[in-house]
PDB file of C-alpha atoms in Angstrom:
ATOM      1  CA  UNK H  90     -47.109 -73.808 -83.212  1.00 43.00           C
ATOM      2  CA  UNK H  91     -43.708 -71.376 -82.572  1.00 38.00           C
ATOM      3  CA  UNK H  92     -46.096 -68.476 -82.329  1.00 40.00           C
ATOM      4  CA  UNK H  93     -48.186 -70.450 -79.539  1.00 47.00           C
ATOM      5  CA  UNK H  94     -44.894 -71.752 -77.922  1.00 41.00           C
ATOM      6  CA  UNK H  95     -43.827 -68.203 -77.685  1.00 36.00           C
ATOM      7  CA  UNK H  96     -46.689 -66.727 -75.989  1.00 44.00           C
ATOM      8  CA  UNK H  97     -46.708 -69.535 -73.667  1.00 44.00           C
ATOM      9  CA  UNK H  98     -42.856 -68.676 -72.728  1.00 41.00           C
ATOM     10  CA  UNK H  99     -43.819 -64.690 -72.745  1.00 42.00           C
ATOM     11  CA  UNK H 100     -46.537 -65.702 -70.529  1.00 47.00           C
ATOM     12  CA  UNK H 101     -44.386 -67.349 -67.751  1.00 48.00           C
ATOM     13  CA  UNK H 102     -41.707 -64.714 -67.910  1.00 38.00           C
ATOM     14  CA  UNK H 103     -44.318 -62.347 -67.048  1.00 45.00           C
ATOM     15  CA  UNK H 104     -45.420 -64.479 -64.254  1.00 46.00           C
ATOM     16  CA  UNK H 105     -42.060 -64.583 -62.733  1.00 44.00           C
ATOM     17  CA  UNK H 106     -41.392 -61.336 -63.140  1.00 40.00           C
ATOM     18  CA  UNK H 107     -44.922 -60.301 -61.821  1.00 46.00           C
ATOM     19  CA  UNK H 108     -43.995 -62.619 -58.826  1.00 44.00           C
ATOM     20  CA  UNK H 109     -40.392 -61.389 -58.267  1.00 43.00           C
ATOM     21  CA  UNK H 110     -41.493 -58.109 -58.273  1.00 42.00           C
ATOM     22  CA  UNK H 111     -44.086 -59.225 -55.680  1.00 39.00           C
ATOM     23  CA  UNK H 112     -41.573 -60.327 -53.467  1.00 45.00           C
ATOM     24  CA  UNK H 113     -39.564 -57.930 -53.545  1.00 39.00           C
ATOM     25  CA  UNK H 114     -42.418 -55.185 -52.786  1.00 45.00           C
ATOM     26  CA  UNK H 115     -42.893 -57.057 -49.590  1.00 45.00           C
ATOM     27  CA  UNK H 116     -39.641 -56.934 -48.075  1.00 46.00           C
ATOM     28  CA  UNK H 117     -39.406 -53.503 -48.970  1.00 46.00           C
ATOM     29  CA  UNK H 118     -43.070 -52.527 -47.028  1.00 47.00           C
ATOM     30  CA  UNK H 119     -41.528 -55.008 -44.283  1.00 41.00           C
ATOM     31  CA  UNK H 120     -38.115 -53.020 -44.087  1.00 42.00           C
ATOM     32  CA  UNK H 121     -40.356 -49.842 -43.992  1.00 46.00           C
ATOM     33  CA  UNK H 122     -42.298 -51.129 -41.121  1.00 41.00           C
ATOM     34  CA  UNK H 123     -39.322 -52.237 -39.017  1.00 38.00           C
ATOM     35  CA  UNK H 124     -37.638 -48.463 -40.065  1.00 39.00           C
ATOM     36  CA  UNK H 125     -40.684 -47.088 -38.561  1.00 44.00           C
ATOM     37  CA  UNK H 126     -40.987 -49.041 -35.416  1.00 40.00           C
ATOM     38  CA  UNK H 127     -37.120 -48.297 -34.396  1.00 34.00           C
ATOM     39  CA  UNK H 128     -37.459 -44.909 -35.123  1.00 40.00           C
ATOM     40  CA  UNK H 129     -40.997 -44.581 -32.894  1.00 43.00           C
ATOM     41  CA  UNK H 130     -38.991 -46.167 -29.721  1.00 40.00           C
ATOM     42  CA  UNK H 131     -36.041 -44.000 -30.375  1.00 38.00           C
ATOM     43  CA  UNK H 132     -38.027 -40.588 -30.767  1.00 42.00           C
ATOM     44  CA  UNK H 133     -40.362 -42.111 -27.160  1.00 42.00           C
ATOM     45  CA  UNK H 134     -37.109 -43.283 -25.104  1.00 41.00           C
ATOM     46  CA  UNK H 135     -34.387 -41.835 -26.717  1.00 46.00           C
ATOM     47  CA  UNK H 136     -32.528 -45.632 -27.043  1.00 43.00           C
ATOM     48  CA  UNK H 137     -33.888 -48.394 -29.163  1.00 46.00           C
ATOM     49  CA  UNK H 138     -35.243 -51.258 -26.817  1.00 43.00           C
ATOM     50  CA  UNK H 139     -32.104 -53.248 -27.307  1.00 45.00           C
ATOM     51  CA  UNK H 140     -29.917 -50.566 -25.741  1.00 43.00           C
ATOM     52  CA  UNK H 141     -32.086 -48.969 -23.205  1.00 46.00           C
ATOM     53  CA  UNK H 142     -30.362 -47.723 -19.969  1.00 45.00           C
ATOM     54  CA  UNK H 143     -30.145 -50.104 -17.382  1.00 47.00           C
ATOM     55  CA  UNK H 144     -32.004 -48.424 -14.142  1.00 47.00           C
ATOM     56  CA  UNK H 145     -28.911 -49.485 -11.985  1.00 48.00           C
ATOM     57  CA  UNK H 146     -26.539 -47.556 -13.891  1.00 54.00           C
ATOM     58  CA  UNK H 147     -24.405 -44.814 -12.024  1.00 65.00           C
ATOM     59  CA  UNK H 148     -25.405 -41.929 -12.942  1.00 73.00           C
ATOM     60  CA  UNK H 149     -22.461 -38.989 -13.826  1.00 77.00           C
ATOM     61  CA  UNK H 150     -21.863 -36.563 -10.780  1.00 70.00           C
ATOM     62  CA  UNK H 151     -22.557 -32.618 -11.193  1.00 79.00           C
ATOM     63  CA  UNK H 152     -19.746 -30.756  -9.858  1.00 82.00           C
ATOM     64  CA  UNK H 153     -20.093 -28.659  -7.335  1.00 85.00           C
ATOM     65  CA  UNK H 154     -18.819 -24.780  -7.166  1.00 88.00           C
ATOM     66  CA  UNK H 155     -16.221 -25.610  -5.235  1.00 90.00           C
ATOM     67  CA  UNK H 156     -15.192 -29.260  -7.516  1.00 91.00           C
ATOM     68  CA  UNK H 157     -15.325 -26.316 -10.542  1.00 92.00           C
ATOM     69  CA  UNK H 158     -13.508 -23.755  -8.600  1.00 93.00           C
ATOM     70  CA  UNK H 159     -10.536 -26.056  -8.562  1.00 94.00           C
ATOM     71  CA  UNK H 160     -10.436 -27.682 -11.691  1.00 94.00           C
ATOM     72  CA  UNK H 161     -10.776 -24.218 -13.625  1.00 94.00           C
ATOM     73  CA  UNK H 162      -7.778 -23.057 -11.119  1.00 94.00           C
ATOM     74  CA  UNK H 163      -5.439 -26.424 -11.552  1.00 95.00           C
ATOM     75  CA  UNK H 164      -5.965 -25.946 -15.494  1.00 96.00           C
ATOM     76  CA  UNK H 165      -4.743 -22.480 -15.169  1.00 96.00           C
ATOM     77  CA  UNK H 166      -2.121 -23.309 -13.379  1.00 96.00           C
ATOM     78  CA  UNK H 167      -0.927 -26.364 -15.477  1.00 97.00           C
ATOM     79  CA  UNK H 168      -1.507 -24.070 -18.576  1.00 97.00           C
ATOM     80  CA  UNK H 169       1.118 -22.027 -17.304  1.00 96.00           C
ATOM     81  CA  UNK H 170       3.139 -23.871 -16.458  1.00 96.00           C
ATOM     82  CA  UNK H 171       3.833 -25.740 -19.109  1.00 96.00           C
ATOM     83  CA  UNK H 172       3.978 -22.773 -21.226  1.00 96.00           C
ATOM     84  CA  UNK H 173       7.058 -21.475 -19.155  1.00 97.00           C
ATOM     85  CA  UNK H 174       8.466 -25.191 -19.465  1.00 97.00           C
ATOM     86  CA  UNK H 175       8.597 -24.925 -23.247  1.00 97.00           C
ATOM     87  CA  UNK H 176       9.511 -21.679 -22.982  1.00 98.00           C
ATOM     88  CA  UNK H 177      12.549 -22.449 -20.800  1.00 98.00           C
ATOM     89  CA  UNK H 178      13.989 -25.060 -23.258  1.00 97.00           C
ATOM     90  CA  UNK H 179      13.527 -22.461 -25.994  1.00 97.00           C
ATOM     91  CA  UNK H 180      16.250 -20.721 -24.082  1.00 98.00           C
ATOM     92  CA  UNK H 181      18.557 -23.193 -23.234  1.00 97.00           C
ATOM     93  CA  UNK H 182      18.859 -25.080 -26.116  1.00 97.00           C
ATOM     94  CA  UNK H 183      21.113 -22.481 -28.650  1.00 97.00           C
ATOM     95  CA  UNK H 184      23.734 -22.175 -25.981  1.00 96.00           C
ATOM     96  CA  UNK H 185      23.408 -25.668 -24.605  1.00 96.00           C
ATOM     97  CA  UNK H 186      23.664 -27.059 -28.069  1.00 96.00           C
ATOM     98  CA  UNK H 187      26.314 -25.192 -29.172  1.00 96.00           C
ATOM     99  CA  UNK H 188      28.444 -26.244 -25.776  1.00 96.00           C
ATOM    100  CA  UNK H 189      27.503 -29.637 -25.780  1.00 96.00           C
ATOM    101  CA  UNK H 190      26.169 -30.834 -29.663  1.00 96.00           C
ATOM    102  CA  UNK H 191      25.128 -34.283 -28.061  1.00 96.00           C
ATOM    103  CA  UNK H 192      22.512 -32.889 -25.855  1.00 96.00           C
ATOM    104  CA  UNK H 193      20.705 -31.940 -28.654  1.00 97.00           C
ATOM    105  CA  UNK H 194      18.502 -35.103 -29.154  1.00 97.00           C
ATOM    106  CA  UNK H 195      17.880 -34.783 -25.322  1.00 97.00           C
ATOM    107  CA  UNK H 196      16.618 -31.490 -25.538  1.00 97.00           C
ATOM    108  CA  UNK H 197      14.423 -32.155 -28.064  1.00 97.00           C
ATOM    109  CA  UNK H 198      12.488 -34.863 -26.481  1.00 97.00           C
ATOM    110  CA  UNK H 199      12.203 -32.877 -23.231  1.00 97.00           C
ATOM    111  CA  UNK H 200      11.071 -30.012 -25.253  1.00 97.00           C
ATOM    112  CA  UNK H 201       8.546 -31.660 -27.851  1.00 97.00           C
ATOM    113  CA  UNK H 202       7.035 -33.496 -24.648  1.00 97.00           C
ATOM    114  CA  UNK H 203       6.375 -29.915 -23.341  1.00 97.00           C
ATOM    115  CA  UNK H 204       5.234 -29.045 -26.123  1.00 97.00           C
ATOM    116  CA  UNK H 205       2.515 -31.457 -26.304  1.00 97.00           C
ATOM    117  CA  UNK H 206       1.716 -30.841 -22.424  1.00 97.00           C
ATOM    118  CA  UNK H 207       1.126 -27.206 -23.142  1.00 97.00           C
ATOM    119  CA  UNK H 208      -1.433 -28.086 -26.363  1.00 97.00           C
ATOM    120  CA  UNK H 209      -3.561 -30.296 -24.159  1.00 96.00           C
ATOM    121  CA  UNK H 210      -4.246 -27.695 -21.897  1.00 96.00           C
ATOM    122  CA  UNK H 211      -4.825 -25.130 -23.858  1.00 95.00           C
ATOM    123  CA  UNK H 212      -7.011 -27.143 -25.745  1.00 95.00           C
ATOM    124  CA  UNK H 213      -8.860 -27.672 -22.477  1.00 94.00           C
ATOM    125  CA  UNK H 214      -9.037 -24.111 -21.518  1.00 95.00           C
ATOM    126  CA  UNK H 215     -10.489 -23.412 -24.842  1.00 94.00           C
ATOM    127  CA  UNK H 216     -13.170 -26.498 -24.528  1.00 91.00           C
ATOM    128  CA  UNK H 217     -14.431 -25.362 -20.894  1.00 91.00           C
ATOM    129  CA  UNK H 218     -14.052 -21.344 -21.696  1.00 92.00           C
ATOM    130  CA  UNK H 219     -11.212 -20.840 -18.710  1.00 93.00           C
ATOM    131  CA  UNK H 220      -9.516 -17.536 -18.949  1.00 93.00           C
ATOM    132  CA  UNK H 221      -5.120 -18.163 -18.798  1.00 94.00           C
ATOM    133  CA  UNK H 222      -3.540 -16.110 -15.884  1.00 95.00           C
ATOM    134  CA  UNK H 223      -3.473 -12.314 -16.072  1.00 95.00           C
ATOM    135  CA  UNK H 224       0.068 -13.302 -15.316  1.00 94.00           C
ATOM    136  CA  UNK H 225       1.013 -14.597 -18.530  1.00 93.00           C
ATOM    137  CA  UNK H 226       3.137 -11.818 -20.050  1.00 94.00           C
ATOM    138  CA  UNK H 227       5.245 -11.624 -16.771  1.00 96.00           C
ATOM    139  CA  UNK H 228       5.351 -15.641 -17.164  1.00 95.00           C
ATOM    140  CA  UNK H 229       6.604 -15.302 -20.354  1.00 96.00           C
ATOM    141  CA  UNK H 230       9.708 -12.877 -19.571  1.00 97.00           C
ATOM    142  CA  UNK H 231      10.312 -14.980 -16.011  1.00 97.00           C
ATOM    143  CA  UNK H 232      10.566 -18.137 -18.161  1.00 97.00           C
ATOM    144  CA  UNK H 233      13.151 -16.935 -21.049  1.00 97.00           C
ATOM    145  CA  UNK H 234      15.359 -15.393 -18.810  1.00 97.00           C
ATOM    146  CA  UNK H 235      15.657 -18.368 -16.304  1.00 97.00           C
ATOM    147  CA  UNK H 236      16.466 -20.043 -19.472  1.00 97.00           C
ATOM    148  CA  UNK H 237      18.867 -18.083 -21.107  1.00 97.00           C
ATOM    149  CA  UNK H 238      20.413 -17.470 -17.827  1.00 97.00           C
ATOM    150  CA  UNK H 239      20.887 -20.543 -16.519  1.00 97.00           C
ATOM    151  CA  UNK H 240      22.393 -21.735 -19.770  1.00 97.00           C
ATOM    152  CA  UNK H 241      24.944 -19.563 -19.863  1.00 96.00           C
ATOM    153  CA  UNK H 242      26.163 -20.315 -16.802  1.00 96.00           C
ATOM    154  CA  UNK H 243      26.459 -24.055 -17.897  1.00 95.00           C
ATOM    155  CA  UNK H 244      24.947 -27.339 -18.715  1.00 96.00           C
ATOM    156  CA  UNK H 245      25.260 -28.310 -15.034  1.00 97.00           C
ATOM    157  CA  UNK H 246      23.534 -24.698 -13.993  1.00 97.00           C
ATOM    158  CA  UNK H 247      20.809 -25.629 -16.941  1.00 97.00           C
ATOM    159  CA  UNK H 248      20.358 -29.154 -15.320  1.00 98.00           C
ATOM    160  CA  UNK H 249      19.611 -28.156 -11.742  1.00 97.00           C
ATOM    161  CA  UNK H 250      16.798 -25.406 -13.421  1.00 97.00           C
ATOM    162  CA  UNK H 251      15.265 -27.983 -14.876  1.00 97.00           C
ATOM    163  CA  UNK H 252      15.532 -30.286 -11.315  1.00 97.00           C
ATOM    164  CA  UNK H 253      14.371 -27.873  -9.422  1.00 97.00           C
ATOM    165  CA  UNK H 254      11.779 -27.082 -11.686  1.00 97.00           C
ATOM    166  CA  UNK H 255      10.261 -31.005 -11.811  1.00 96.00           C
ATOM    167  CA  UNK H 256      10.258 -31.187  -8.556  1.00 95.00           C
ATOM    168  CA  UNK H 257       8.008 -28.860  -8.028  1.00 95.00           C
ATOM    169  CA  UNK H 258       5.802 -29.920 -11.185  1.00 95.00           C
ATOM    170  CA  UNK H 259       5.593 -33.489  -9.971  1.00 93.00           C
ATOM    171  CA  UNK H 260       4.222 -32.507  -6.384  1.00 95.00           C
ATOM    172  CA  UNK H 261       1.896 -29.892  -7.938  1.00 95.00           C
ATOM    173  CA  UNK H 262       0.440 -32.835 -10.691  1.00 96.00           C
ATOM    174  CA  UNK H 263       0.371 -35.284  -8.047  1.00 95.00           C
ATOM    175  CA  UNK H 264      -1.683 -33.220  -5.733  1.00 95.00           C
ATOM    176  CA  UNK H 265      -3.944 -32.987  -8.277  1.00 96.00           C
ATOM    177  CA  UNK H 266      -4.345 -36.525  -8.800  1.00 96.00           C
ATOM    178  CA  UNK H 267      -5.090 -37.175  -5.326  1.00 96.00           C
ATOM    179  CA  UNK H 268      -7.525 -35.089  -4.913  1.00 96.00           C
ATOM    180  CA  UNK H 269      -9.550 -36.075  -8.308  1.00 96.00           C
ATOM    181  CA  UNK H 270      -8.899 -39.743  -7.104  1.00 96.00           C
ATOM    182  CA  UNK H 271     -10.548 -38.669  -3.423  1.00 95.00           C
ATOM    183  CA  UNK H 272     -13.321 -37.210  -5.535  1.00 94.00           C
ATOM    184  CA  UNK H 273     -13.832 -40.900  -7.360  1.00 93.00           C
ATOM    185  CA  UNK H 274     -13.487 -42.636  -4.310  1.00 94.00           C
ATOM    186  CA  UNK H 275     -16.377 -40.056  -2.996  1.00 92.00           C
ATOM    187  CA  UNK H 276     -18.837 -40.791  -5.699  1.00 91.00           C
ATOM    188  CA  UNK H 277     -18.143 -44.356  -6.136  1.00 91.00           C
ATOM    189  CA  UNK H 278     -19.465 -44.763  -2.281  1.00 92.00           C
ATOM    190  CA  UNK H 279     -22.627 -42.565  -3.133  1.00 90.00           C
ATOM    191  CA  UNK H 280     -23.367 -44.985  -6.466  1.00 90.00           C
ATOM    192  CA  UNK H 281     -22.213 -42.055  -8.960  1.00 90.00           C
ATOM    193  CA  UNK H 282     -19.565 -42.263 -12.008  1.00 91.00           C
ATOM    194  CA  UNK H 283     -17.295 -39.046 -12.132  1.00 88.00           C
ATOM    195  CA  UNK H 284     -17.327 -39.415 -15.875  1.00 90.00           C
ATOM    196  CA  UNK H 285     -15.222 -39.830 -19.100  1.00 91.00           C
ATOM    197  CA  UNK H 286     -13.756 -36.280 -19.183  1.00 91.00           C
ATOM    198  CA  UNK H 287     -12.657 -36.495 -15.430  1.00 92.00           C
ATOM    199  CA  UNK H 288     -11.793 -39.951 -15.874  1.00 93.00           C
ATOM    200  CA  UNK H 289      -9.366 -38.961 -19.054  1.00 94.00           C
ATOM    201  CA  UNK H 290      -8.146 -35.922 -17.069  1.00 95.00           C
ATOM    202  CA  UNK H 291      -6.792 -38.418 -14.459  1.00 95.00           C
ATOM    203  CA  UNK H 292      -4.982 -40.374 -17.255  1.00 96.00           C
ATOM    204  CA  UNK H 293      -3.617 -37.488 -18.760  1.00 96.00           C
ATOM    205  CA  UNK H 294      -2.404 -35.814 -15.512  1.00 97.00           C
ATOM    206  CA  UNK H 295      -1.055 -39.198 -14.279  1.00 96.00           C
ATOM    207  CA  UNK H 296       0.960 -39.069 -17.887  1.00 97.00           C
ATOM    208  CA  UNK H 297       1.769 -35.406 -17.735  1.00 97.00           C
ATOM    209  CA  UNK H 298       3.339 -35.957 -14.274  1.00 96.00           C
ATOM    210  CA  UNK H 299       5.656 -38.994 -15.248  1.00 96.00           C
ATOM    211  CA  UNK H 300       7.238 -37.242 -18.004  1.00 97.00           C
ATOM    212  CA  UNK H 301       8.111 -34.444 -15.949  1.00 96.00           C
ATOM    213  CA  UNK H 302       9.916 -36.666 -13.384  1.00 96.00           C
ATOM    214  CA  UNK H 303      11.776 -38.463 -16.547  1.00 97.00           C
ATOM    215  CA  UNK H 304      13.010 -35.128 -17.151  1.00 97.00           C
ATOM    216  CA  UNK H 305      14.139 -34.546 -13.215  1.00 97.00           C
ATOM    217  CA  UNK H 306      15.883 -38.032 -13.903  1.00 96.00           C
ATOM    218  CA  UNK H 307      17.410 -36.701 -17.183  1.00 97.00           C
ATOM    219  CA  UNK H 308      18.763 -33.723 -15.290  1.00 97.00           C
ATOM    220  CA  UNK H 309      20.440 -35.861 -12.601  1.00 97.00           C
ATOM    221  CA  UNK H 310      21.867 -38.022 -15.303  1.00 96.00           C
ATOM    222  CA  UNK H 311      23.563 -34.936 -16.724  1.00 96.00           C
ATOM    223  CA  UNK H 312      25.406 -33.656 -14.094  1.00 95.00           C
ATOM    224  CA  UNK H 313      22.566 -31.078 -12.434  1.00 97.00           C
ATOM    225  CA  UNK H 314      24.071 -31.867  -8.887  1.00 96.00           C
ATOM    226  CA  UNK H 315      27.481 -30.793  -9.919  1.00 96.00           C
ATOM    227  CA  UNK H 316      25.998 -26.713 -10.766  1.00 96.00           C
ATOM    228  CA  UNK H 317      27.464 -24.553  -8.436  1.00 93.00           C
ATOM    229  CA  UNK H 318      26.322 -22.922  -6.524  1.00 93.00           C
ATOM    230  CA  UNK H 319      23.851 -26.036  -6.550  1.00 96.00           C
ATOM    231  CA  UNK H 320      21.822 -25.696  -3.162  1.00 96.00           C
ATOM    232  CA  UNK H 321      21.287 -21.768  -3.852  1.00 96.00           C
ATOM    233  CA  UNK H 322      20.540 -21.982  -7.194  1.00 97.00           C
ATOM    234  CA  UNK H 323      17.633 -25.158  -7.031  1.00 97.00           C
ATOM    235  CA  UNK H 324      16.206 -23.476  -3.315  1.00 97.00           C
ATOM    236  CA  UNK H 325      15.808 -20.142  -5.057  1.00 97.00           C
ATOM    237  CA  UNK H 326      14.354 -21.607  -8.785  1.00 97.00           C
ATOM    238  CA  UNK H 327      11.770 -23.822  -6.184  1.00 97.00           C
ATOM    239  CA  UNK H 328      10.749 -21.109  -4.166  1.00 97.00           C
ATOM    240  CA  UNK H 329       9.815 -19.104  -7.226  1.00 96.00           C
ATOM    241  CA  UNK H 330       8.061 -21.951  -8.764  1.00 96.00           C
ATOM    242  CA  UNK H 331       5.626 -22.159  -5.937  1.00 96.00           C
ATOM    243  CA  UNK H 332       5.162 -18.226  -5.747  1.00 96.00           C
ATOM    244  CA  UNK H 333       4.445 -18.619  -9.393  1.00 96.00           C
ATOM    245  CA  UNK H 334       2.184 -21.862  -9.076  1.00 95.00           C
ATOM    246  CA  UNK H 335       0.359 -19.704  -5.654  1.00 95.00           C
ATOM    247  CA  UNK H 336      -0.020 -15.909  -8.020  1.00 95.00           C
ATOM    248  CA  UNK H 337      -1.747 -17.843 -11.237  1.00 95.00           C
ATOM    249  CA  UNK H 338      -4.078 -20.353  -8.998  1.00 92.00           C
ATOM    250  CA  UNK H 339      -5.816 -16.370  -7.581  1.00 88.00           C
ATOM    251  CA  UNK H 340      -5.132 -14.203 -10.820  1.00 89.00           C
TER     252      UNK H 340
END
């Protein structure tokens, strides 16, 4: 009788097993099947059917030699630029610092936020393979010694170089802005998207611009209209920044 009672419990345990392993065969071949059939409508549409583009979505604008012409010419430009910005606070901060210990922290920020202007376009030089200026060495020497020179004649002196220097960066980003936001405006009326690397450039130019004009602000705050001679000194710093800005835009 316990040798019959175990065969007939050996028995079922097969059976369930048998049936478990039945069951679980079939959602595996299901799983399979459903593997398969997503992977057939990606490889035929590129999208599974749940996520296929809508036909009334803008498309992204080409840009046009000219739309190329100038971005690869403003990047240039802002490359340089802000690698004679950092290059400027290099050489102002020793003296500065050792003058005036509490500008320190101040120099710092404006510095590190140069810094990180400079990296984001060289970053995008190196993503979109856009030579820097043939003018950078000469950039480079310009930069140091309106620095070092304006330093020593004072933190006032040092101040109005970095006013006069704003200014002109502020126009020169916001001139760009307008005339990426004209190119929005442009496609938007012709149903087209200007897409998610112009639409970051925007942002970052937009950002890039504002924390110049904090510094301007910062310079004001610290006595830049009291250099002397002031009107000299920020008309001649200007009119070299736009003789520099006008050279690296054509070489």
């Amino acid at each position: 009788m316990a040798s019959r009672a175990l065969r007939t419990t050996c028995q079922s345990i097969r059976a369930t097993t048998n049936t478990t392993a039945f069951r679980i065969t079939r959602q595996n071949e299901t799983r399979r099947c459903f593997a398969t059939t997503i992977a057939k409508s990606v490889s035929a549409s590129g999208l599974p059917p749940d996520v296929e583009a809508s036909p009334h979505a803008k498309k992204t604008a080409p840009l046009s030699p000219e739309m190329q012409k100038f971005l690869d010419s403003a990047l240039r430009v802002n490359h340089a630029g802000e690698l004679a910005a950092t290059l400027i606070y290099t050489a102002q901060t020793p003296p500065l610092i050792r003058a005036y210990p509490h500008l320190r922290p101040l120099m710092k920020h404006m510095y590190d936020q140069e810094a990180g202007h400079f990296k984001t376009f060289n970053e995008l030089l190196a993503k979109h393979r856009i030579r820097p200026t043939a003018m950078y060495p000469v950039w480079q020497v310009a930069a140091t010694a309106l620095g070092w020179g304006t330093a020593m004649m004072g933190k006032e002196a040092a101040m109005a170089c970095t006013e006069a220097v704003e200014t002109e960066i502020g126009d020169h980003y916001n001139n760009q802005v307008r005339v990426l936001l004209s190119w929005e405006r442009e496609m938007k009326a012709r149903g087209e998207d200007i897409g998610d690397e112009l639409r970051e450039l925007i942002t970052n130019l937009k950002r890039i611009r504002d924390e110049e004009l904090e510094h301007l602000d910062h310079a004001v705050e610290h006595d830049a209209k009291e250099a002397q001679p002031y009107e000299p000194l920020v008309q001649v710093i200007r009119a070299g920044c736009r003789g520099a800005i006008w050279l690296t835009e054509k070489v």
